[in-house]
One Martini backbone bead per residue (centre of mass of N, CA, C, O) as a GRO file, in nm:
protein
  279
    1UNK     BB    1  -0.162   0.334  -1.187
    2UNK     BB    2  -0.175   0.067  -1.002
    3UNK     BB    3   0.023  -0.246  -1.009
    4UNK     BB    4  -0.143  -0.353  -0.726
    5UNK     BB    5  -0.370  -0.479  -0.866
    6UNK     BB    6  -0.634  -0.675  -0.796
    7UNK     BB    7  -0.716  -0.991  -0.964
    8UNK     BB    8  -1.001  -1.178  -0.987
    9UNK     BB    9  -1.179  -1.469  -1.041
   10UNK     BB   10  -1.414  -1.391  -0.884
   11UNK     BB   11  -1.757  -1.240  -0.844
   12UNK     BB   12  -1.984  -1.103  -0.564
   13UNK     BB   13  -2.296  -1.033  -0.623
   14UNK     BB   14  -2.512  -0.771  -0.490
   15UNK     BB   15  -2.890  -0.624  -0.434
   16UNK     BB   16  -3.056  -0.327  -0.540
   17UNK     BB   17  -3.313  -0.154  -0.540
   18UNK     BB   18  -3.297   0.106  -0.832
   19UNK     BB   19  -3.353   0.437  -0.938
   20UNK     BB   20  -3.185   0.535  -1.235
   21UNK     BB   21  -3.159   0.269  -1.369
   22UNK     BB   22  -3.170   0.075  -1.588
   23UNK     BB   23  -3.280  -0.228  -1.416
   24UNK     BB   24  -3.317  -0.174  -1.091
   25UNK     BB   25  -3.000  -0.240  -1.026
   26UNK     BB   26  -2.764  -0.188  -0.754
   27UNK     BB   27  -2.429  -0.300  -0.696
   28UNK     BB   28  -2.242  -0.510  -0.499
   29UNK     BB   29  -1.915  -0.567  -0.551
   30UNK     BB   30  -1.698  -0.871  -0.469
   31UNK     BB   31  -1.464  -1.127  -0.371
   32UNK     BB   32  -1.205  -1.317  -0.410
   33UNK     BB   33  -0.916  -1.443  -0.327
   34UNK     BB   34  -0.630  -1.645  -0.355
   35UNK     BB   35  -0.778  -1.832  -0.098
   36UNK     BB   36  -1.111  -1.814  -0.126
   37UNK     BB   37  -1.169  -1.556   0.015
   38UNK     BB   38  -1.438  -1.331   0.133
   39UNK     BB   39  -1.468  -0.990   0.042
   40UNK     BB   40  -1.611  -0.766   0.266
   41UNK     BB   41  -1.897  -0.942   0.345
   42UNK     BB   42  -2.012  -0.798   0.599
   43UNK     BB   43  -2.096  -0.501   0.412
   44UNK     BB   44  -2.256  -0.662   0.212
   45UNK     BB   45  -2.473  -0.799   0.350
   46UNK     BB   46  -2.558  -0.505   0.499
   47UNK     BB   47  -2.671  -0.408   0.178
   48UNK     BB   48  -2.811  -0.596   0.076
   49UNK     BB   49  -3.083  -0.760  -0.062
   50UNK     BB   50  -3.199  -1.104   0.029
   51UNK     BB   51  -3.385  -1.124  -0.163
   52UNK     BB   52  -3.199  -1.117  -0.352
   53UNK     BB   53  -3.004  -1.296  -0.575
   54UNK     BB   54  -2.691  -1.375  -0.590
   55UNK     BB   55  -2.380  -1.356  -0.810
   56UNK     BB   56  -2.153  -1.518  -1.000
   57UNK     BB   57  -1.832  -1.452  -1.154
   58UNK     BB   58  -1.617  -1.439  -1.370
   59UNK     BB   59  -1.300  -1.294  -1.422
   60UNK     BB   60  -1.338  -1.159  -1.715
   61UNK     BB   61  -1.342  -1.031  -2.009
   62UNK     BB   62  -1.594  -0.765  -2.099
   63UNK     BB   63  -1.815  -0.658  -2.290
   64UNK     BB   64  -2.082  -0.342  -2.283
   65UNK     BB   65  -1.996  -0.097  -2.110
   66UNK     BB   66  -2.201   0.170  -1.984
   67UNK     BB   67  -2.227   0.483  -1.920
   68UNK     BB   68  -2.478   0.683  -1.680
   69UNK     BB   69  -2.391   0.826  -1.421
   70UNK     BB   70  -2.428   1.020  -1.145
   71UNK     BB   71  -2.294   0.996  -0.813
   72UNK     BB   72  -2.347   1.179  -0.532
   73UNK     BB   73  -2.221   1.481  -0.408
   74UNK     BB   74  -2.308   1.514  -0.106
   75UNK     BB   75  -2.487   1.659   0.200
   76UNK     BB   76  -2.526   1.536   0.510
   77UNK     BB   77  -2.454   1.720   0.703
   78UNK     BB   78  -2.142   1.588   0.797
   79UNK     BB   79  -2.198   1.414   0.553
   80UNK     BB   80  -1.995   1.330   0.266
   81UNK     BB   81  -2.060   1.205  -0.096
   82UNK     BB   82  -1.881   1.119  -0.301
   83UNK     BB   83  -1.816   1.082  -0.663
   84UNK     BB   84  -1.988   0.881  -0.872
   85UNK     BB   85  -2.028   0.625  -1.124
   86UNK     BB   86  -2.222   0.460  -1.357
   87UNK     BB   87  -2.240   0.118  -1.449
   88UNK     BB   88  -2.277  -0.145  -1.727
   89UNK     BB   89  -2.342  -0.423  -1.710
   90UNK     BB   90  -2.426  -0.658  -1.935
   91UNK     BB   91  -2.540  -0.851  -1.700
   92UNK     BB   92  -2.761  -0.652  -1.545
   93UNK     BB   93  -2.612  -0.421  -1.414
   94UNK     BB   94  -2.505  -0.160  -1.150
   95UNK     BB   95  -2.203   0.033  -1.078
   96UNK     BB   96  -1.945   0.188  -0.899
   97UNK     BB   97  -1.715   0.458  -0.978
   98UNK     BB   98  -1.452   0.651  -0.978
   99UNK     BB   99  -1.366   0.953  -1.097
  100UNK     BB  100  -1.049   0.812  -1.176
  101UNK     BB  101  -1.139   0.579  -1.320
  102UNK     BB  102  -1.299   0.723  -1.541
  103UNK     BB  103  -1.056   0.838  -1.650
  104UNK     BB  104  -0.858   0.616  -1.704
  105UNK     BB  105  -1.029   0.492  -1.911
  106UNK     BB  106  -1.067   0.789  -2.103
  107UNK     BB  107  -0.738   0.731  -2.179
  108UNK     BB  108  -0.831   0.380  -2.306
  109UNK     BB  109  -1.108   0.433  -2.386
  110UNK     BB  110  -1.414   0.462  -2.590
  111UNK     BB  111  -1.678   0.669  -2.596
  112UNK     BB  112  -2.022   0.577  -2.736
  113UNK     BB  113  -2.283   0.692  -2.794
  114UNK     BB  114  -2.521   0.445  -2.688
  115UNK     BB  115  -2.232   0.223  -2.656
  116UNK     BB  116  -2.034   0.265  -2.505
  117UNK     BB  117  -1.760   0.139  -2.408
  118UNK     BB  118  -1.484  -0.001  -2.538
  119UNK     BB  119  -1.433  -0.264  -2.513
  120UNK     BB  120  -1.219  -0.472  -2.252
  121UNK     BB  121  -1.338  -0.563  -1.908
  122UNK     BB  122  -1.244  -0.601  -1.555
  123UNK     BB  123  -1.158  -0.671  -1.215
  124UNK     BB  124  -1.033  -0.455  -0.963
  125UNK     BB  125  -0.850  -0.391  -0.691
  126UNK     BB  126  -0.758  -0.108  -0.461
  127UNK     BB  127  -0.809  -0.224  -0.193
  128UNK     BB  128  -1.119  -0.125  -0.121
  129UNK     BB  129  -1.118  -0.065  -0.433
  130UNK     BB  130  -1.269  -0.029  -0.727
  131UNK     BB  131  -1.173  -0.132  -1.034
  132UNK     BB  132  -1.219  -0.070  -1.408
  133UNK     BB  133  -0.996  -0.256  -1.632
  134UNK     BB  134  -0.860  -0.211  -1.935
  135UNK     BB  135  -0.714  -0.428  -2.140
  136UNK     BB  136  -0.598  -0.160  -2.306
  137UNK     BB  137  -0.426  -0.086  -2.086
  138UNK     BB  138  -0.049   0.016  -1.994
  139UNK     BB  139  -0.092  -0.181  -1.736
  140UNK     BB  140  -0.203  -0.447  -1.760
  141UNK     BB  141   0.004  -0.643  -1.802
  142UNK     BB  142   0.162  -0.613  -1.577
  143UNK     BB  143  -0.072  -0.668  -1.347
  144UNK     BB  144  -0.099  -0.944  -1.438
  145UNK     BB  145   0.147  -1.105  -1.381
  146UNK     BB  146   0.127  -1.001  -1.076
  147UNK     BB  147  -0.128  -1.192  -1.037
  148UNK     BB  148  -0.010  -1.525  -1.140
  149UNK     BB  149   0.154  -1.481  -0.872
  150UNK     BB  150  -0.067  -1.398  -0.656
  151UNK     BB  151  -0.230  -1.679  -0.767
  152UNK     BB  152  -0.018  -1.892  -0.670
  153UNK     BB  153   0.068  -1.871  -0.364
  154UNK     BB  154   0.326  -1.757  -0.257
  155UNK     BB  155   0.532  -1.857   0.071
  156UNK     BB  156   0.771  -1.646   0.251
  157UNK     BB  157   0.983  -1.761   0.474
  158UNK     BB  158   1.243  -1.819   0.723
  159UNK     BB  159   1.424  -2.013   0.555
  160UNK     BB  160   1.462  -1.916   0.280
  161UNK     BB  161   1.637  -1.678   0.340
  162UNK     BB  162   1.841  -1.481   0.113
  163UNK     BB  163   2.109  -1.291   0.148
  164UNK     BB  164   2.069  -1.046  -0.116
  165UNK     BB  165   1.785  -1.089  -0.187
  166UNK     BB  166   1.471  -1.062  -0.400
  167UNK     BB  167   1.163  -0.972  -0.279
  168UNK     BB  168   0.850  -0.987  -0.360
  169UNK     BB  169   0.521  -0.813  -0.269
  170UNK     BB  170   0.219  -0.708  -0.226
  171UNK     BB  171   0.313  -0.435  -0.367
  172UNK     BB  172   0.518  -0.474  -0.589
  173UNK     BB  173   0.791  -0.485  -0.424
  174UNK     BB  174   1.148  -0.453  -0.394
  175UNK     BB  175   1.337  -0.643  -0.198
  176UNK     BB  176   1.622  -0.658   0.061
  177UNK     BB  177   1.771  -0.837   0.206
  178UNK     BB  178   2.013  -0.874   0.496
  179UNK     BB  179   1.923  -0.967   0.771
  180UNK     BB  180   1.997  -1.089   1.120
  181UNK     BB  181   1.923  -0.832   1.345
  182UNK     BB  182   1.947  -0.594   1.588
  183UNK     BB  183   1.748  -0.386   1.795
  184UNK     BB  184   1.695  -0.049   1.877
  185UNK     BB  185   1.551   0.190   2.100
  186UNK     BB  186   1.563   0.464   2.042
  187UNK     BB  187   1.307   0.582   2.292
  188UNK     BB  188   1.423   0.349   2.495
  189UNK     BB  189   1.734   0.338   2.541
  190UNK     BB  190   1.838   0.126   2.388
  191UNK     BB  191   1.687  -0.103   2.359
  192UNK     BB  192   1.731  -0.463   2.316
  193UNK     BB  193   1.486  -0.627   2.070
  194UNK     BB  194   1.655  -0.822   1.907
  195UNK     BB  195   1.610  -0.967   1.679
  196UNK     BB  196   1.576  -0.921   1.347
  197UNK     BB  197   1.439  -0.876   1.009
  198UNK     BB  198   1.628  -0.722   0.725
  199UNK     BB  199   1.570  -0.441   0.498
  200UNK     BB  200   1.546  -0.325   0.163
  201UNK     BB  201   1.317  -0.021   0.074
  202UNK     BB  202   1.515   0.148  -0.157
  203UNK     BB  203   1.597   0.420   0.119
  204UNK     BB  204   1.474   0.188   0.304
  205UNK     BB  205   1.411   0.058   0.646
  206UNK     BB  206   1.297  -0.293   0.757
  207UNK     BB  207   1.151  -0.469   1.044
  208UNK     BB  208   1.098  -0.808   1.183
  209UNK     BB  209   1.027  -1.031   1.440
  210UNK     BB  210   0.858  -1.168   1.218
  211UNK     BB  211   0.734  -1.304   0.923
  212UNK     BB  212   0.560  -1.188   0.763
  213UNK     BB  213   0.245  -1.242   0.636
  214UNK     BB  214   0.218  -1.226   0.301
  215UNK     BB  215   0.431  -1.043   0.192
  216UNK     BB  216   0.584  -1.245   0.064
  217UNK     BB  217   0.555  -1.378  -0.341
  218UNK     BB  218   0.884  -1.383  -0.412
  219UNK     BB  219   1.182  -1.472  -0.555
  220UNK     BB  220   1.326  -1.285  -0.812
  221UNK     BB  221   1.640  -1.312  -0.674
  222UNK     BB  222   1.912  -1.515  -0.531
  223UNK     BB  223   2.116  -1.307  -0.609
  224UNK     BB  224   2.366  -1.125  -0.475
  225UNK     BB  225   2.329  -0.766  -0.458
  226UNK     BB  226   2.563  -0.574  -0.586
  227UNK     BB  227   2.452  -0.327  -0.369
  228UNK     BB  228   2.502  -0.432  -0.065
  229UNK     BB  229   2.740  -0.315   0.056
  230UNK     BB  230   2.623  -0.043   0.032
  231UNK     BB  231   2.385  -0.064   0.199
  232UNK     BB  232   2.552  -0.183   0.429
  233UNK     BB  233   2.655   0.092   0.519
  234UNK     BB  234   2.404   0.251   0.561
  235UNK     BB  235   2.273   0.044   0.797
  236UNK     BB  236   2.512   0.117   1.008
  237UNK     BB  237   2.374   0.427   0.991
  238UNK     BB  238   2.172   0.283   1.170
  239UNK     BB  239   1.986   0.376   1.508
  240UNK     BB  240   1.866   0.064   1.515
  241UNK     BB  241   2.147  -0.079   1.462
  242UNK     BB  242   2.341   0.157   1.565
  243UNK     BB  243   2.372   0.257   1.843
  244UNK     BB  244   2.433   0.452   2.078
  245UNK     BB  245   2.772   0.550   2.264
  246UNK     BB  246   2.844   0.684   2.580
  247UNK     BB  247   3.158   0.613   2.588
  248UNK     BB  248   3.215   0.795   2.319
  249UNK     BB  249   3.185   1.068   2.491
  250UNK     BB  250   3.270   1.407   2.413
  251UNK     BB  251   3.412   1.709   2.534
  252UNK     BB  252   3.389   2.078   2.444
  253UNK     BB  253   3.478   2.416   2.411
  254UNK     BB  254   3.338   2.615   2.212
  255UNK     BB  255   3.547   2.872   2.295
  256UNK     BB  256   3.796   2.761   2.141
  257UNK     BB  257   3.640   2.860   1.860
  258UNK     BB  258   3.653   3.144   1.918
  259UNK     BB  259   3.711   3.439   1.911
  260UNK     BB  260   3.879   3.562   2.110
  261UNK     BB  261   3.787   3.647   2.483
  262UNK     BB  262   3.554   3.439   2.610
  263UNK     BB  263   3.267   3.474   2.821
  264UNK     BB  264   3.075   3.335   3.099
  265UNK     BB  265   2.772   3.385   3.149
  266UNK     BB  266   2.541   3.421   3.319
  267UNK     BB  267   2.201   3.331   3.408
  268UNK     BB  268   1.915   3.473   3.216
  269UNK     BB  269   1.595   3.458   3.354
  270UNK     BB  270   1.463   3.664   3.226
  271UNK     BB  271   1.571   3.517   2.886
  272UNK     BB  272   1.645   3.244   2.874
  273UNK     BB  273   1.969   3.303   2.882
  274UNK     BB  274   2.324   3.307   2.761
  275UNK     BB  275   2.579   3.456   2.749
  276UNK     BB  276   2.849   3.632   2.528
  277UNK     BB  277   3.156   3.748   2.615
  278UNK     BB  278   3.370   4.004   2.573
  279UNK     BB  279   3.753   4.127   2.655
   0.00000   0.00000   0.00000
């Protein structure tokens, strides 16, 4: 399971009447992020039936949850409708989740015939999927933590960057900041784009002419990481810090390395190739 899954505070149901369901009505979960803005809003106004009124809800710990059928895996001609598991909230409706979903719950919660999941269960999001989230799973502690950075809502901006320091993204990743320095484009000859702020993520460098927003919500570590230098000798030797310069460009004889003593064949256009004759 992904740390990086987002646990929202409240969420807003919204519902059609279906036919398979315990209660006859099968809902679309949406929620609330960090700032308060209701997403997914669009696809869900479109699919809900607005005689239904929505409901929202705290998203609390929560138990009473049932598994109920299969939903999906068929084809109408070219779309194919992948499977997911229809499960019951407490609270009276039924939603869809994830066949790996479905599997990561039933290795942390027991499913017990006619009484359903035992434990208590959050809603969380892993980017556009819903995720029913085990209180009892051994990453939730993680998660929860991540989750109360992202919802402190700290916004790190340019003026703040302190080179050599390590600031957690919205991914969940620690990143070291390096420092501002110009970019060369490979592939444009080499022309120089400018200042970028460059990072260090992981064995890989990432470079933006300006701070992304809500990229980073956090500085974990404000002191120069140990590991700074070393990894600067690494960034040196990246062609988009050090571009190639044509000045230092040297011509060697490749034939003054082969043994013996070879001639330089004419261009055989019938075989799209030059030859290497020995004399």
């Amino acid at each position: 399971m992904r740390s990086s899954i987002f646990i929202p505070k409240t969420i807003n149901v919204g519902y059609q009447n279906r036919s398979g369901t315990y209660t006859g009505k099968l809902a679309y979960v949406i929620y609330y992020d960090e700032k308060g803005k209701l997403r997914k809003e669009t696809s869900w106004n479109g699919w809900r039936d607005k005689n239904i009124p929505n409901d929202e809800y705290d998203n609390v710990p929560t138990e009473g949850f049932v598994l109920n059928k299969k939903a999906g895996d068929y084809s109408t001609g070219w779309d194919h409708r992948h499977a997911y598991c229809r499960v019951y909230d407490p609270r009276g409706f039924e939603f869809e989740i994830t066949i790996e979903n479905l599997l990561y719950i039933l290795e942390s919660a027991n499913c017990i015939k006619g009484k359903g999941l035992e434990g208590e269960f959050v809603y969380g999001w892993d980017g556009k999927d819903l995720v029913l989230m085990p209180v009892e799973s051994p990453d939730y502690k993680e998660i929860s933590e991540f989750n109360k950075i992202v919802h402190n809502n700290e916004c790190i901006k340019a003026k703040d960057l302190i080179i050599g320091a390590t600031y957690l993204t919205k991914d969940n990743e620690n990143w070291i900041y390096m420092g501002k320095f110009d970019v060369y484009d490979r592939y444009g000859n080499w022309e120089n784009k400018g200042k970028h702020f460059w990072f260090c993520k992981g064995s890989y460098f990432e470079h933006y002419r300006s701070m992304p927003k809500n990229k980073f919500i956090k500085c974990v570590d404000d002191k120069c990481n140990e590991k700074y230098a070393n990894i600067f000798d690494k960034l040196e030797g990246n062609p988009e810090y050090s571009p190639y310069d044509k000045c230092n460009e040297k011509y060697a004889n490749i034939f003054d390395k082969l043994e013996g003593n070879p001639e330089y064949s004419p261009y055989d256009s019938s075989k799209n190739e030059y030859k290497i004759l020995y004399t």
